[in-house]
Amino acid sequence: MPRRFLDLVVTPSVAREQRRAYGVAHAVGDDAAPEPLGPDEAAFLAARDSFYLASVSETGWPYVQHRGGPRGFLRVLDPLTLAFADVRGNRQLVTAGNVAHDSRVALLLMDYPARRRLKILGRATFTDAARDPALAASLARADGRARVERVVRIAVEAWDWNCPQHITPRYTVDEVEALVAPLRAKIVELERAVAARGSSSTTAR
Ligand SMILES: Cc1cc2nc3c(=O)[nH]c(=O)nc-3n(C[C@H](O)[C@H](O)[C@H](O)COP(=O)(O)O)c2cc1C
């Protein structure tokens, strides 16, 4: 299990709660180096079409937003750097404003069918697309429909997998379509067979 994640999330008050409840506590974190993503984490990210992104407001409120796009839109640039295109949206810029004040973010990525979830802690920077046109172009959606206003880079600090308990398997429309496609084909085949049998018995009468 990656240590860096607990190093970051176990603060003195978290350790106190652990000690009070269970008599032992994880050591309060040191200043260890960031933990790079491995091939399993990179493959998991490449298959995701959404994630939840939490940031901290200037007044200390936690804030979480859903981000969505084509599979792999959260790109692994290298094992310590993620990036995605911030497309024209609701013009609130809450995450962008939060990050300008405090770059720390938390990501939660779900694979509901496989009941897997990955948490990532990192530091985000928003850059106007005009200032980083090459990255903006490489992150833009293939259909070109969403206008890229900013690129977001996330320097990975730590990550951790969660256990599958209490994750209800859920499927997207595309996933359901892929699952039922062979059944649909079978129905068509059986309907043809039934129709052929019906017409041959009519001919026989
Ligand atoms: C027409 C429209 C299309 C949008 N498309 C996406 C999208 O494809 N992916 C996404 O993550 N956010 C999309 N959003 C953006 C979100 O509404 C929001 O602007 C963005 O997630 C930033 O939110 P924040 O201000 O809470 O940080 C879209 C918004 C609008 C109004």
JSON list of N, CA and C and ligand atoms in Angstrom, two decimals, residues 49-51 53 55 63-70 73 84-98 126 141 146 149-150, ligand 1:
[
{"chain": "A", "resi": 49, "resn": "ASP", "atom": "N", "xyz": [-14.11, 8.12, -17.80]},
{"chain": "A", "resi": 49, "resn": "ASP", "atom": "CA", "xyz": [-14.76, 9.20, -18.54]},
{"chain": "A", "resi": 49, "resn": "ASP", "atom": "C", "xyz": [-15.31, 10.27, -17.59]},
{"chain": "A", "resi": 50, "resn": "SER", "atom": "N", "xyz": [-14.96, 10.16, -16.32]},
{"chain": "A", "resi": 50, "resn": "SER", "atom": "CA", "xyz": [-15.36, 11.21, -15.36]},
{"chain": "A", "resi": 50, "resn": "SER", "atom": "C", "xyz": [-14.56, 11.06, -14.08]},
{"chain": "A", "resi": 51, "resn": "PHE", "atom": "N", "xyz": [-14.56, 12.11, -13.32]},
{"chain": "A", "resi": 51, "resn": "PHE", "atom": "CA", "xyz": [-13.97, 12.04, -11.98]},
{"chain": "A", "resi": 51, "resn": "PHE", "atom": "C", "xyz": [-14.53, 13.18, -11.15]},
{"chain": "A", "resi": 53, "resn": "LEU", "atom": "N", "xyz": [-13.58, 16.22, -8.52]},
{"chain": "A", "resi": 53, "resn": "LEU", "atom": "CA", "xyz": [-12.41, 17.04, -8.23]},
{"chain": "A", "resi": 53, "resn": "LEU", "atom": "C", "xyz": [-12.74, 17.97, -7.05]},
{"chain": "A", "resi": 55, "resn": "SER", "atom": "N", "xyz": [-11.53, 20.83, -4.21]},
{"chain": "A", "resi": 55, "resn": "SER", "atom": "CA", "xyz": [-10.56, 21.88, -3.94]},
{"chain": "A", "resi": 55, "resn": "SER", "atom": "C", "xyz": [-10.97, 22.56, -2.64]},
{"chain": "A", "resi": 63, "resn": "TYR", "atom": "N", "xyz": [-14.86, 22.01, -1.56]},
{"chain": "A", "resi": 63, "resn": "TYR", "atom": "CA", "xyz": [-15.71, 22.18, -2.74]},
{"chain": "A", "resi": 63, "resn": "TYR", "atom": "C", "xyz": [-15.42, 21.02, -3.68]},
{"chain": "A", "resi": 64, "resn": "VAL", "atom": "N", "xyz": [-16.48, 20.38, -4.19]},
{"chain": "A", "resi": 64, "resn": "VAL", "atom": "CA", "xyz": [-16.26, 19.27, -5.11]},
{"chain": "A", "resi": 64, "resn": "VAL", "atom": "C", "xyz": [-17.11, 19.45, -6.36]},
{"chain": "A", "resi": 65, "resn": "GLN", "atom": "N", "xyz": [-16.50, 19.17, -7.50]},
{"chain": "A", "resi": 65, "resn": "GLN", "atom": "CA", "xyz": [-17.18, 19.31, -8.79]},
{"chain": "A", "resi": 65, "resn": "GLN", "atom": "C", "xyz": [-16.97, 18.02, -9.59]},
{"chain": "A", "resi": 66, "resn": "HIS", "atom": "N", "xyz": [-17.95, 17.68, -10.39]},
{"chain": "A", "resi": 66, "resn": "HIS", "atom": "CA", "xyz": [-17.84, 16.52, -11.28]},
{"chain": "A", "resi": 66, "resn": "HIS", "atom": "C", "xyz": [-17.23, 16.99, -12.59]},
{"chain": "A", "resi": 67, "resn": "ARG", "atom": "N", "xyz": [-16.29, 16.22, -13.13]},
{"chain": "A", "resi": 67, "resn": "ARG", "atom": "CA", "xyz": [-15.72, 16.52, -14.44]},
{"chain": "A", "resi": 67, "resn": "ARG", "atom": "C", "xyz": [-15.97, 15.34, -15.36]},
{"chain": "A", "resi": 68, "resn": "GLY", "atom": "N", "xyz": [-16.36, 15.62, -16.57]},
{"chain": "A", "resi": 68, "resn": "GLY", "atom": "CA", "xyz": [-16.66, 14.54, -17.51]},
{"chain": "A", "resi": 68, "resn": "GLY", "atom": "C", "xyz": [-16.12, 14.81, -18.89]},
{"chain": "A", "resi": 69, "resn": "GLY", "atom": "N", "xyz": [-15.88, 13.76, -19.64]},
{"chain": "A", "resi": 69, "resn": "GLY", "atom": "CA", "xyz": [-15.38, 13.88, -21.02]},
{"chain": "A", "resi": 69, "resn": "GLY", "atom": "C", "xyz": [-15.20, 12.50, -21.61]},
{"chain": "A", "resi": 70, "resn": "PRO", "atom": "N", "xyz": [-14.58, 12.45, -22.80]},
{"chain": "A", "resi": 70, "resn": "PRO", "atom": "CA", "xyz": [-14.34, 11.13, -23.40]},
{"chain": "A", "resi": 70, "resn": "PRO", "atom": "C", "xyz": [-13.35, 10.32, -22.55]},
{"chain": "A", "resi": 73, "resn": "PHE", "atom": "N", "xyz": [-9.84, 11.42, -20.90]},
{"chain": "A", "resi": 73, "resn": "PHE", "atom": "CA", "xyz": [-9.68, 12.89, -21.03]},
{"chain": "A", "resi": 73, "resn": "PHE", "atom": "C", "xyz": [-8.80, 13.46, -19.91]},
{"chain": "A", "resi": 84, "resn": "PHE", "atom": "N", "xyz": [-5.87, 17.96, -17.96]},
{"chain": "A", "resi": 84, "resn": "PHE", "atom": "CA", "xyz": [-7.14, 17.87, -18.69]},
{"chain": "A", "resi": 84, "resn": "PHE", "atom": "C", "xyz": [-7.52, 19.26, -19.18]},
{"chain": "A", "resi": 85, "resn": "ALA", "atom": "N", "xyz": [-8.42, 19.27, -20.16]},
{"chain": "A", "resi": 85, "resn": "ALA", "atom": "CA", "xyz": [-8.88, 20.54, -20.74]},
{"chain": "A", "resi": 85, "resn": "ALA", "atom": "C", "xyz": [-10.06, 21.05, -19.93]},
{"chain": "A", "resi": 86, "resn": "ASP", "atom": "N", "xyz": [-9.97, 22.31, -19.51]},
{"chain": "A", "resi": 86, "resn": "ASP", "atom": "CA", "xyz": [-11.09, 22.96, -18.82]},
{"chain": "A", "resi": 86, "resn": "ASP", "atom": "C", "xyz": [-11.91, 23.65, -19.91]},
{"chain": "A", "resi": 87, "resn": "VAL", "atom": "N", "xyz": [-13.06, 23.05, -20.22]},
{"chain": "A", "resi": 87, "resn": "VAL", "atom": "CA", "xyz": [-13.84, 23.56, -21.35]},
{"chain": "A", "resi": 87, "resn": "VAL", "atom": "C", "xyz": [-14.78, 24.67, -20.90]},
{"chain": "A", "resi": 88, "resn": "ARG", "atom": "N", "xyz": [-15.24, 25.46, -21.90]},
{"chain": "A", "resi": 88, "resn": "ARG", "atom": "CA", "xyz": [-16.17, 26.55, -21.55]},
{"chain": "A", "resi": 88, "resn": "ARG", "atom": "C", "xyz": [-17.37, 25.97, -20.84]},
{"chain": "A", "resi": 89, "resn": "GLY", "atom": "N", "xyz": [-17.71, 26.55, -19.68]},
{"chain": "A", "resi": 89, "resn": "GLY", "atom": "CA", "xyz": [-18.76, 25.93, -18.88]},
{"chain": "A", "resi": 89, "resn": "GLY", "atom": "C", "xyz": [-19.73, 26.92, -18.30]},
{"chain": "A", "resi": 90, "resn": "ASN", "atom": "N", "xyz": [-19.97, 26.80, -17.00]},
{"chain": "A", "resi": 90, "resn": "ASN", "atom": "CA", "xyz": [-21.02, 27.60, -16.37]},
{"chain": "A", "resi": 90, "resn": "ASN", "atom": "C", "xyz": [-20.52, 28.99, -15.94]},
{"chain": "A", "resi": 91, "resn": "ARG", "atom": "N", "xyz": [-19.30, 29.33, -16.26]},
{"chain": "A", "resi": 91, "resn": "ARG", "atom": "CA", "xyz": [-18.69, 30.65, -15.99]},
{"chain": "A", "resi": 91, "resn": "ARG", "atom": "C", "xyz": [-18.59, 30.97, -14.50]},
{"chain": "A", "resi": 92, "resn": "GLN", "atom": "N", "xyz": [-18.64, 29.93, -13.66]},
{"chain": "A", "resi": 92, "resn": "GLN", "atom": "CA", "xyz": [-18.50, 30.20, -12.22]},
{"chain": "A", "resi": 92, "resn": "GLN", "atom": "C", "xyz": [-17.03, 30.19, -11.80]},
{"chain": "A", "resi": 93, "resn": "LEU", "atom": "N", "xyz": [-16.23, 29.33, -12.41]},
{"chain": "A", "resi": 93, "resn": "LEU", "atom": "CA", "xyz": [-14.78, 29.24, -12.15]},
{"chain": "A", "resi": 93, "resn": "LEU", "atom": "C", "xyz": [-14.44, 29.04, -10.68]},
{"chain": "A", "resi": 94, "resn": "VAL", "atom": "N", "xyz": [-15.28, 28.25, -10.00]},
{"chain": "A", "resi": 94, "resn": "VAL", "atom": "CA", "xyz": [-15.05, 28.03, -8.57]},
{"chain": "A", "resi": 94, "resn": "VAL", "atom": "C", "xyz": [-13.73, 27.28, -8.34]},
{"chain": "A", "resi": 95, "resn": "THR", "atom": "N", "xyz": [-13.55, 26.17, -9.07]},
{"chain": "A", "resi": 95, "resn": "THR", "atom": "CA", "xyz": [-12.32, 25.39, -8.87]},
{"chain": "A", "resi": 95, "resn": "THR", "atom": "C", "xyz": [-11.10, 26.23, -9.27]},
{"chain": "A", "resi": 96, "resn": "ALA", "atom": "N", "xyz": [-11.19, 26.92, -10.40]},
{"chain": "A", "resi": 96, "resn": "ALA", "atom": "CA", "xyz": [-10.05, 27.74, -10.85]},
{"chain": "A", "resi": 96, "resn": "ALA", "atom": "C", "xyz": [-9.70, 28.79, -9.80]},
{"chain": "A", "resi": 97, "resn": "GLY", "atom": "N", "xyz": [-10.72, 29.42, -9.22]},
{"chain": "A", "resi": 97, "resn": "GLY", "atom": "CA", "xyz": [-10.47, 30.44, -8.19]},
{"chain": "A", "resi": 97, "resn": "GLY", "atom": "C", "xyz": [-9.89, 29.82, -6.92]},
{"chain": "A", "resi": 98, "resn": "ASN", "atom": "N", "xyz": [-10.44, 28.67, -6.52]},
{"chain": "A", "resi": 98, "resn": "ASN", "atom": "CA", "xyz": [-9.90, 28.01, -5.32]},
{"chain": "A", "resi": 98, "resn": "ASN", "atom": "C", "xyz": [-8.44, 27.66, -5.49]},
{"chain": "A", "resi": 126, "resn": "PHE", "atom": "N", "xyz": [-4.10, 26.08, -13.26]},
{"chain": "A", "resi": 126, "resn": "PHE", "atom": "CA", "xyz": [-4.91, 26.40, -14.43]},
{"chain": "A", "resi": 126, "resn": "PHE", "atom": "C", "xyz": [-4.12, 27.39, -15.28]},
{"chain": "A", "resi": 141, "resn": "ARG", "atom": "N", "xyz": [-11.11, 17.79, -27.32]},
{"chain": "A", "resi": 141, "resn": "ARG", "atom": "CA", "xyz": [-11.91, 16.62, -27.72]},
{"chain": "A", "resi": 141, "resn": "ARG", "atom": "C", "xyz": [-11.86, 16.45, -29.23]},
{"chain": "A", "resi": 146, "resn": "ALA", "atom": "N", "xyz": [-16.35, 21.13, -27.68]},
{"chain": "A", "resi": 146, "resn": "ALA", "atom": "CA", "xyz": [-16.18, 21.91, -26.45]},
{"chain": "A", "resi": 146, "resn": "ALA", "atom": "C", "xyz": [-14.98, 22.83, -26.59]},
{"chain": "A", "resi": 149, "resn": "GLU", "atom": "N", "xyz": [-10.89, 26.44, -22.71]},
{"chain": "A", "resi": 149, "resn": "GLU", "atom": "CA", "xyz": [-10.55, 27.78, -22.22]},
{"chain": "A", "resi": 149, "resn": "GLU", "atom": "C", "xyz": [-9.25, 27.78, -21.43]},
{"chain": "A", "resi": 150, "resn": "ARG", "atom": "N", "xyz": [-9.03, 26.69, -20.71]},
{"chain": "A", "resi": 150, "resn": "ARG", "atom": "CA", "xyz": [-7.83, 26.58, -19.88]},
{"chain": "A", "resi": 150, "resn": "ARG", "atom": "C", "xyz": [-7.32, 25.15, -19.94]},
{"chain": "B", "resi": 1, "resn": "LIG", "atom": "C1", "xyz": [-22.79, 23.91, -22.05]},
{"chain": "B", "resi": 1, "resn": "LIG", "atom": "C2", "xyz": [-21.84, 23.37, -21.00]},
{"chain": "B", "resi": 1, "resn": "LIG", "atom": "C3", "xyz": [-21.04, 22.29, -21.30]},
{"chain": "B", "resi": 1, "resn": "LIG", "atom": "C4", "xyz": [-20.16, 21.77, -20.32]},
{"chain": "B", "resi": 1, "resn": "LIG", "atom": "N1", "xyz": [-19.40, 20.66, -20.62]},
{"chain": "B", "resi": 1, "resn": "LIG", "atom": "C5", "xyz": [-18.61, 20.13, -19.66]},
{"chain": "B", "resi": 1, "resn": "LIG", "atom": "C6", "xyz": [-17.88, 18.96, -19.91]},
{"chain": "B", "resi": 1, "resn": "LIG", "atom": "O1", "xyz": [-17.93, 18.37, -20.98]},
{"chain": "B", "resi": 1, "resn": "LIG", "atom": "N2", "xyz": [-17.10, 18.46, -18.93]},
{"chain": "B", "resi": 1, "resn": "LIG", "atom": "C7", "xyz": [-17.00, 19.08, -17.71]},
{"chain": "B", "resi": 1, "resn": "LIG", "atom": "O2", "xyz": [-16.29, 18.57, -16.85]},
{"chain": "B", "resi": 1, "resn": "LIG", "atom": "N3", "xyz": [-17.67, 20.21, -17.46]},
{"chain": "B", "resi": 1, "resn": "LIG", "atom": "C8", "xyz": [-18.49, 20.73, -18.39]},
{"chain": "B", "resi": 1, "resn": "LIG", "atom": "N4", "xyz": [-19.21, 21.83, -18.11]},
{"chain": "B", "resi": 1, "resn": "LIG", "atom": "C9", "xyz": [-18.63, 22.73, -17.12]},
{"chain": "B", "resi": 1, "resn": "LIG", "atom": "C10", "xyz": [-19.16, 22.75, -15.78]},
{"chain": "B", "resi": 1, "resn": "LIG", "atom": "O3", "xyz": [-20.48, 23.23, -15.76]},
{"chain": "B", "resi": 1, "resn": "LIG", "atom": "C11", "xyz": [-18.30, 23.73, -14.95]},
{"chain": "B", "resi": 1, "resn": "LIG", "atom": "O4", "xyz": [-18.17, 24.94, -15.64]},
{"chain": "B", "resi": 1, "resn": "LIG", "atom": "C12", "xyz": [-16.91, 23.24, -14.72]},
{"chain": "B", "resi": 1, "resn": "LIG", "atom": "O5", "xyz": [-16.95, 21.92, -14.28]},
{"chain": "B", "resi": 1, "resn": "LIG", "atom": "C13", "xyz": [-16.23, 24.14, -13.68]},
{"chain": "B", "resi": 1, "resn": "LIG", "atom": "O6", "xyz": [-16.96, 24.11, -12.52]},
{"chain": "B", "resi": 1, "resn": "LIG", "atom": "P1", "xyz": [-16.58, 24.91, -11.20]},
{"chain": "B", "resi": 1, "resn": "LIG", "atom": "O7", "xyz": [-16.83, 26.35, -11.43]},
{"chain": "B", "resi": 1, "resn": "LIG", "atom": "O8", "xyz": [-17.50, 24.32, -10.21]},
{"chain": "B", "resi": 1, "resn": "LIG", "atom": "O9", "xyz": [-15.14, 24.63, -10.90]},
{"chain": "B", "resi": 1, "resn": "LIG", "atom": "C14", "xyz": [-20.08, 22.37, -19.07]},
{"chain": "B", "resi": 1, "resn": "LIG", "atom": "C15", "xyz": [-20.90, 23.48, -18.80]},
{"chain": "B", "resi": 1, "resn": "LIG", "atom": "C16", "xyz": [-21.77, 23.97, -19.74]},
{"chain": "B", "resi": 1, "resn": "LIG", "atom": "C17", "xyz": [-22.64, 25.15, -19.38]}
]
